[in-house]
Tab-separated table of C-alpha atoms in Angstrom:
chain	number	residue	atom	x	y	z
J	52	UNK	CA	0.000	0.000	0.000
J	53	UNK	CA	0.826	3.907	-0.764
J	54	UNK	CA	0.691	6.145	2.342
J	55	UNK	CA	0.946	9.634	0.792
J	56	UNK	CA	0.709	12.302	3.170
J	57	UNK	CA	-0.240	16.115	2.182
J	58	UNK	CA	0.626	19.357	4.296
J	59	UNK	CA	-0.657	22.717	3.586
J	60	UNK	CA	-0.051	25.616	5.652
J	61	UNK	CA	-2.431	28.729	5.789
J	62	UNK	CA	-1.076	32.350	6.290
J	63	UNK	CA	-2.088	32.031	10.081
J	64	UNK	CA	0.195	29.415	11.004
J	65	UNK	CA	-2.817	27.601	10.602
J	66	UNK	CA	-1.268	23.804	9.843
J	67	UNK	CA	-3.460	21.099	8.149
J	68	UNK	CA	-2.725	17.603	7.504
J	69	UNK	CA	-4.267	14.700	5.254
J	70	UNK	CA	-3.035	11.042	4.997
J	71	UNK	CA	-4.406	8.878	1.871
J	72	UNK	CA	-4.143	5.317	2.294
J	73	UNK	CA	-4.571	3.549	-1.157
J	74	UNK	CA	-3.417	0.600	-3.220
J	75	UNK	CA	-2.911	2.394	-6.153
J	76	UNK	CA	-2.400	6.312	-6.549
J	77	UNK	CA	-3.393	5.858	-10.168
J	78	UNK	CA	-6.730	4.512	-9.373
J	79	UNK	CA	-7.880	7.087	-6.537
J	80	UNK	CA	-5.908	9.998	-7.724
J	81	UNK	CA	-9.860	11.629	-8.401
J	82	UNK	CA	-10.815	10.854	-4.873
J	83	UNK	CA	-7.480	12.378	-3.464
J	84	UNK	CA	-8.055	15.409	-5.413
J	85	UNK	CA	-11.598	15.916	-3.855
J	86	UNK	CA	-10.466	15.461	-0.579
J	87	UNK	CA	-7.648	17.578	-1.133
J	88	UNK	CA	-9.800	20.462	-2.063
J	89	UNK	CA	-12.369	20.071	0.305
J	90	UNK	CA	-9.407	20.277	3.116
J	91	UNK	CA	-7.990	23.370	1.867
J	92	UNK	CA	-11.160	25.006	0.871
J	93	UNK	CA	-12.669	24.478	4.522
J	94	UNK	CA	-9.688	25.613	6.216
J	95	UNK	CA	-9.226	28.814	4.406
J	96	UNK	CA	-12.791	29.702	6.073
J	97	UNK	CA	-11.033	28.649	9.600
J	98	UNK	CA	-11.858	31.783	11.677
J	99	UNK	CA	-9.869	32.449	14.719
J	100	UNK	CA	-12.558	33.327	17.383
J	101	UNK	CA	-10.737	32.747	20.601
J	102	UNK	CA	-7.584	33.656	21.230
J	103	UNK	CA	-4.764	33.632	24.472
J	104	UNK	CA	-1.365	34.202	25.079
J	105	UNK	CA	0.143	31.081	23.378
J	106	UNK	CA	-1.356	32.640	19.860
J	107	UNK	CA	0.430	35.958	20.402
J	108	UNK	CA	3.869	36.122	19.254
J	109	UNK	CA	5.456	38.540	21.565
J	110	UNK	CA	9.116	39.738	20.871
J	111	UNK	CA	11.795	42.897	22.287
J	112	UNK	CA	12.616	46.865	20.669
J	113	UNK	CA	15.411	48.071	22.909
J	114	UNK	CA	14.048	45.821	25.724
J	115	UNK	CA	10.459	46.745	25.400
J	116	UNK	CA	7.478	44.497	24.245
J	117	UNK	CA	6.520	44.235	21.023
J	118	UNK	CA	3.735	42.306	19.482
J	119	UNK	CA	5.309	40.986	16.364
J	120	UNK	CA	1.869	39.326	15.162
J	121	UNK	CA	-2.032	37.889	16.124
J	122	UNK	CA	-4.982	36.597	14.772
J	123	UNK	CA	-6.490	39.212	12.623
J	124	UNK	CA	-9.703	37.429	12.792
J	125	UNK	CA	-9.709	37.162	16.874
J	126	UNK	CA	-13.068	38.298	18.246
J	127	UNK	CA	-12.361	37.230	22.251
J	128	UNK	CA	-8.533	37.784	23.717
J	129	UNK	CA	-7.988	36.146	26.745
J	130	UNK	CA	-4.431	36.976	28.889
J	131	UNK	CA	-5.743	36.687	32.487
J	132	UNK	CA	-3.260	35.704	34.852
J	133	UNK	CA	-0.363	36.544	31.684
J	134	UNK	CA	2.043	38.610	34.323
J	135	UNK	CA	1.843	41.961	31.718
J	136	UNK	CA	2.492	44.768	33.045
J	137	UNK	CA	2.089	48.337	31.500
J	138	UNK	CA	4.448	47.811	28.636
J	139	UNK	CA	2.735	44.905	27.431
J	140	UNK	CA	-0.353	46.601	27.279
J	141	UNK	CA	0.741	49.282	25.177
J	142	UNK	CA	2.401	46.722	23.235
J	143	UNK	CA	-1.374	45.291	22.815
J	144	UNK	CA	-2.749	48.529	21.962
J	145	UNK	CA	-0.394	48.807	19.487
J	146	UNK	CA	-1.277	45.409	17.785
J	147	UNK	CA	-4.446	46.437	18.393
J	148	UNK	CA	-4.783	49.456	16.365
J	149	UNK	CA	-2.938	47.088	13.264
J	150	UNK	CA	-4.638	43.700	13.591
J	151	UNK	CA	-7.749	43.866	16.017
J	152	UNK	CA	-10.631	45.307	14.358
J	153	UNK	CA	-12.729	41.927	15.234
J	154	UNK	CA	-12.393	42.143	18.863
J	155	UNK	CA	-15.212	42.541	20.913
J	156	UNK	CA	-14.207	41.258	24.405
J	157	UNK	CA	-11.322	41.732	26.644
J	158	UNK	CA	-9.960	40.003	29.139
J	159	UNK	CA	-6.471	41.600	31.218
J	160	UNK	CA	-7.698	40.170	34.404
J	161	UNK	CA	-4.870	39.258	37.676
J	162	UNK	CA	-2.219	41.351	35.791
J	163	UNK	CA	0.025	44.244	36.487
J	164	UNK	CA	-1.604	46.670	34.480
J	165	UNK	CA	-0.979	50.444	35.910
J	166	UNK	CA	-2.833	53.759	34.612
J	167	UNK	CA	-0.254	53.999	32.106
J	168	UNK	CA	-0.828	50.645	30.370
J	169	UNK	CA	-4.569	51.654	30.171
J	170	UNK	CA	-4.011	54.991	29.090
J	171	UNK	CA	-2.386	52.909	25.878
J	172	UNK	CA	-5.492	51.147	25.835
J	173	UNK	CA	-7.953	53.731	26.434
J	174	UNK	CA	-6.445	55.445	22.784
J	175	UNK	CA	-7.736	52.055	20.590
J	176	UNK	CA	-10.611	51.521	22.587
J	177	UNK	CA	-11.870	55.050	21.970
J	178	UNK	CA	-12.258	54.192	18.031
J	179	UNK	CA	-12.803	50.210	18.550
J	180	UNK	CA	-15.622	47.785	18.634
J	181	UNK	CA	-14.783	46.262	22.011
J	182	UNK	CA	-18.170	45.701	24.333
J	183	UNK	CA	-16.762	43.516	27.034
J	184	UNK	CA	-13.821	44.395	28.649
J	185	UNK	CA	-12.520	42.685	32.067
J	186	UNK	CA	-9.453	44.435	33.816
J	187	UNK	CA	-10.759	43.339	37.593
J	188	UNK	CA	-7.155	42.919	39.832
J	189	UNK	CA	-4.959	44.922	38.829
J	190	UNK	CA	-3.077	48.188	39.703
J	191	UNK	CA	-5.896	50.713	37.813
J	192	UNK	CA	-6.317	54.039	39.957
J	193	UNK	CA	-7.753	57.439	39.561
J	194	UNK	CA	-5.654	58.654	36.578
J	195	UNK	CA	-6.890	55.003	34.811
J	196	UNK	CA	-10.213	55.372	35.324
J	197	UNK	CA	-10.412	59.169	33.500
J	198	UNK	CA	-8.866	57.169	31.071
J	199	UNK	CA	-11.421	54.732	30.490
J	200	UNK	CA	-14.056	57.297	31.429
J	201	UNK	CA	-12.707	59.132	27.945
J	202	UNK	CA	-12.280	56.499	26.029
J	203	UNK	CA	-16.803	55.625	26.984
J	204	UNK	CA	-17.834	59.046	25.888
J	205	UNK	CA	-18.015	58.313	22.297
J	206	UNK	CA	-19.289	60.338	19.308
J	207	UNK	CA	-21.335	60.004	16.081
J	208	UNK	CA	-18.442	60.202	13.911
J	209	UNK	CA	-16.024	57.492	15.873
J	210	UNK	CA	-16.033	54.028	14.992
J	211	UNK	CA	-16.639	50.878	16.312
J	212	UNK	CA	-19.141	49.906	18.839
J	213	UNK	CA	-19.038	51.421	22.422
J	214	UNK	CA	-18.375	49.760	25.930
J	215	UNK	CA	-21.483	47.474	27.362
J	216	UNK	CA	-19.612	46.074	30.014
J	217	UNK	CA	-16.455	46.972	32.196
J	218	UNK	CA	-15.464	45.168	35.067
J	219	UNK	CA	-12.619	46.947	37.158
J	220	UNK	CA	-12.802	44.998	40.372
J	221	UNK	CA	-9.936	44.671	42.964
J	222	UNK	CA	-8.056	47.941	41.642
J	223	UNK	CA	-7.039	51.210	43.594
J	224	UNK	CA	-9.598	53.504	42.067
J	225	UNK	CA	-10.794	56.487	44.424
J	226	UNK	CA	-13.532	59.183	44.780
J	227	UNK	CA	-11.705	60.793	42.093
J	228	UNK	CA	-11.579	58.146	39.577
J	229	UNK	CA	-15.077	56.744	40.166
J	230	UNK	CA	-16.485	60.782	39.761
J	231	UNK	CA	-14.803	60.603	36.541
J	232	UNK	CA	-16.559	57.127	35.121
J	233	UNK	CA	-19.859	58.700	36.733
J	234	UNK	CA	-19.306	61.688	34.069
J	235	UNK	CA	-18.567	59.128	31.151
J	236	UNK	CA	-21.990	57.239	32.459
J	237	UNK	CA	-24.469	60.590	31.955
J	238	UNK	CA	-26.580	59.848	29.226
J	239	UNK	CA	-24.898	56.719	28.083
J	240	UNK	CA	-26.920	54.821	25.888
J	241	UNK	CA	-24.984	51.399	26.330
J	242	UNK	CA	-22.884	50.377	29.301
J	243	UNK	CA	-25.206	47.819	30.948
J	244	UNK	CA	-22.712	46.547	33.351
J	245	UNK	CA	-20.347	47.827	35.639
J	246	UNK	CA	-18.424	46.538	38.053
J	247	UNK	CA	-16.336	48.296	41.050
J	248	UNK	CA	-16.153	45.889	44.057
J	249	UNK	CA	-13.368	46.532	46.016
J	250	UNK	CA	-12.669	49.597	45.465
J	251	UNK	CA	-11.762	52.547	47.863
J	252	UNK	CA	-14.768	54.388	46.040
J	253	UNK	CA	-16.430	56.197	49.712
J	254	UNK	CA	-19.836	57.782	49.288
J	255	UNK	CA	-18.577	61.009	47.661
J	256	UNK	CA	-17.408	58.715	44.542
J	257	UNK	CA	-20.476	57.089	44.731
J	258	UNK	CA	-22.727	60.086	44.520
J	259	UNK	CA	-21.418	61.077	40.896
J	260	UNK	CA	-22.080	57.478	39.575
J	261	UNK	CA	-25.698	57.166	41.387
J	262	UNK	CA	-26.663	60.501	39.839
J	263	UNK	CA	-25.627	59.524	36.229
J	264	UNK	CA	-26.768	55.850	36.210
J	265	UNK	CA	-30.268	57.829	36.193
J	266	UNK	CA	-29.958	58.998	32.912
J	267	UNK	CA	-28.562	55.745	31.263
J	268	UNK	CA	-29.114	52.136	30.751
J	269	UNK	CA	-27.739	50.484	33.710
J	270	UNK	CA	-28.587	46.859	34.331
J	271	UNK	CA	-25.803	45.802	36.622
J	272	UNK	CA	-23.919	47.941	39.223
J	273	UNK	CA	-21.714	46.110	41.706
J	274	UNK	CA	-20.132	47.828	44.513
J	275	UNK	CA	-19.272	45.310	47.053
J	276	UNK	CA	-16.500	46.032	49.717
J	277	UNK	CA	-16.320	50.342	48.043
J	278	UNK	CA	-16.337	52.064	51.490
J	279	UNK	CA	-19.833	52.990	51.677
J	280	UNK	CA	-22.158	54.025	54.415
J	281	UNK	CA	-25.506	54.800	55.307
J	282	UNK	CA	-24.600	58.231	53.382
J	283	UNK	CA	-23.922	56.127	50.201
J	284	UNK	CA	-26.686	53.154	50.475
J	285	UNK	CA	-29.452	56.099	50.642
J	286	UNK	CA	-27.693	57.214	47.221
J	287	UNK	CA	-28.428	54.201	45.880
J	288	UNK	CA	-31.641	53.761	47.478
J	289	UNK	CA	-32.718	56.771	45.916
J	290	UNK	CA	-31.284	55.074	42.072
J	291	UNK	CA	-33.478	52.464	42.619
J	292	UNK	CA	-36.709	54.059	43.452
J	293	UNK	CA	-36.056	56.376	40.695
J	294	UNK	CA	-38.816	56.296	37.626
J	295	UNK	CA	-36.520	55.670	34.836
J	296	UNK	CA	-34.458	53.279	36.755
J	297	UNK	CA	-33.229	50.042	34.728
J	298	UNK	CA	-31.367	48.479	37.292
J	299	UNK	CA	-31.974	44.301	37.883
J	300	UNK	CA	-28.653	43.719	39.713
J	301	UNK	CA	-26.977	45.496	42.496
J	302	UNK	CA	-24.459	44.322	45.321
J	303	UNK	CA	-23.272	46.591	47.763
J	304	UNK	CA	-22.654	43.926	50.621
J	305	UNK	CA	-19.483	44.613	52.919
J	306	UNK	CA	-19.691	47.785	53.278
J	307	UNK	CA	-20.236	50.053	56.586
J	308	UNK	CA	-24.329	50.028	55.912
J	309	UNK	CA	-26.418	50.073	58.975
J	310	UNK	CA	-29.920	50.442	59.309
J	311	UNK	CA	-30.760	54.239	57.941
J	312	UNK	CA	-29.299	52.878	54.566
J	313	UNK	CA	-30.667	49.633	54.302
J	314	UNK	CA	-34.184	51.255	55.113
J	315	UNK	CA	-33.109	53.874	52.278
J	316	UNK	CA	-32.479	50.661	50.254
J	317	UNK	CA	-35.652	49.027	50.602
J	318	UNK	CA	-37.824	51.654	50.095
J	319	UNK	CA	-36.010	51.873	46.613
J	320	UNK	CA	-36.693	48.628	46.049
J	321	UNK	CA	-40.348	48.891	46.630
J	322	UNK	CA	-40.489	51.575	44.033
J	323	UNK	CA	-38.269	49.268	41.135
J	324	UNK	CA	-40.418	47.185	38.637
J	325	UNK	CA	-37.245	45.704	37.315
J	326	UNK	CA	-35.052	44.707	40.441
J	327	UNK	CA	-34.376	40.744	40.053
J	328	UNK	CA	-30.865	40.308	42.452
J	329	UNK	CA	-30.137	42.760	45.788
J	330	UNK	CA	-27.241	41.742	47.868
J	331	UNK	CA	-26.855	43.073	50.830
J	332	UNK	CA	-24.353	40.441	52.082
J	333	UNK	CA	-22.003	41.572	55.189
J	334	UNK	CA	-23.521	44.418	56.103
J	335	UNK	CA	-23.885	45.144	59.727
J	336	UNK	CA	-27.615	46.097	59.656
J	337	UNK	CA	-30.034	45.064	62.524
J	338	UNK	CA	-32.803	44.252	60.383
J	339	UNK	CA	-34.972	43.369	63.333
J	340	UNK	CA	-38.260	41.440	62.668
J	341	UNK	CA	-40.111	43.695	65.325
J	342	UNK	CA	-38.617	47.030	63.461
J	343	UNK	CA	-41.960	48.608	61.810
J	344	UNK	CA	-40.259	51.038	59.897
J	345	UNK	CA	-38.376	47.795	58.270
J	346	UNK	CA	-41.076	45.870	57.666
């Protein structure tokens, strides 16, 4: 028997093989050819959806990162847990900018990405088509945030497709920086989710954002372990019992929310139509079954 084995390789490292067993090459040579074309035709419509750090090839310029090449076709990039730091993500934004006009998620989570590596990122995602972008634990703080804050407020002429979710969890963003992403939230049209837990927010950040999130679409908010109070659980309260108010998910457990904010809370509540998941998880309210005002 004839073992003839056929390797093609597509422009995107993309490596297909075929092995033909027959008696006689003269005989099947019409078969082999049909096969042959069906392999390559089908794998020149391979498209690279999902892509990590093994598909990246990364190299140096005068000891700096460089992206020497990616999928062009990539939709989702994963690199959680990928040790970059802010050099590698301006090394992304650069390949961005060249070779990832597909992507439409994000993920940069458990890095050690700093305000400057998101500045680098905040200047492709102002003009991309990224909606889901995860950069929960890292080193993001106040000066990061305005960054991200500009790169939401979008206008008719930019391309792309804005921001629908951003998850920043377990960074060092402030009053400052969450003031700034309220701004970048008034009137906004398409961020659905957001995501802040642990953050050093305090109630004066908090304000800014519960004001905006009035005048947008808001489905998630999630501001677990921020450094709110009473002061800043009446805030949100007063988001929730609010006419226009889209919200279905909100989590503002351990925080420093006693019982004039949880009663702020559920009075909210009472008010929202859409409400489907409150989590109140940690704080140190009473919530006494005898309380009237509670019940």
């Amino acid at each position: 028997k004839i073992c003839v084995t056929c390797y093609y390789r597509l422009s995107y490292d993309y490596h297909c093989y075929f092995v033909l067993f027959s008696s006689s090459m003269k005989h099947h040579y019409s078969i082999f050819v049909l096969f042959w074309y069906v392999l390559i035709t089908s794998a020149e419509k391979t498209v690279f959806k999902n892509c990590t750090n093994s598909d990246i090839k990364w190299g140096t310029d005068q000891g700096s990162p460089i992206v020497i090449s990616m999928y062009p076709t990539c939709t989702k990039l994963e690199l959680g847990n990928g040790k970059l730091h802010d050099a590698h993500a301006e090394a992304l934004s650069n390949a961005f900018l060249m070779y990832g006009n597909s992507l439409t998620e994000i993920r940069l989570q458990r890095n050690f990405i700093g305000d400057d590596g998101i500045m680098a990122l905040g200047r492709f995602l102002k003009h991309s088509s990224v909606s889901i972008l995860h950069l929960s634990s890292n080193f993001i703080s106040d000066e990061g945030a305005l960054a991200l804050a500009e790169a939401m407020k979008r206008d008719i002429k930019d391309e792309g497709a804005p921001l629908k979710e951003l998850h920043l969890a377990n960074n060092e963003i402030g009053e400052t920086g969450c003031e700034s992403l309220g701004h970048a939230l008034r009137g906004n049209q398409y961020l659905k989710v957001l995501v802040l837990n642990h953050n050093p927010l305090e109630d004066d950040g908090v304000q800014t954002l519960a004001l905006a999130a009035r005048t947008s679409v808001l489905r998630d908010l999630k501001l677990t372990q921020c450094g709110l109070t009473d002061t800043g659980a009446s805030l949100i309260g007063a988001l929730l019992g609010y006419d226009n108010s889209l919200l279905q998910v909100v989590e503002i457990g351990l925080n420093n929310i006693g019982d004039v904010g949880a009663l702020a809370v559920a009075k909210g509540l009472a008010l929202n139509a859409h409400m489907k998941t409150m989590i109140l998880t940690g704080a140190p309210t009473s919530m006494r079954g005898d309380d009237e005002d509670w019940k």
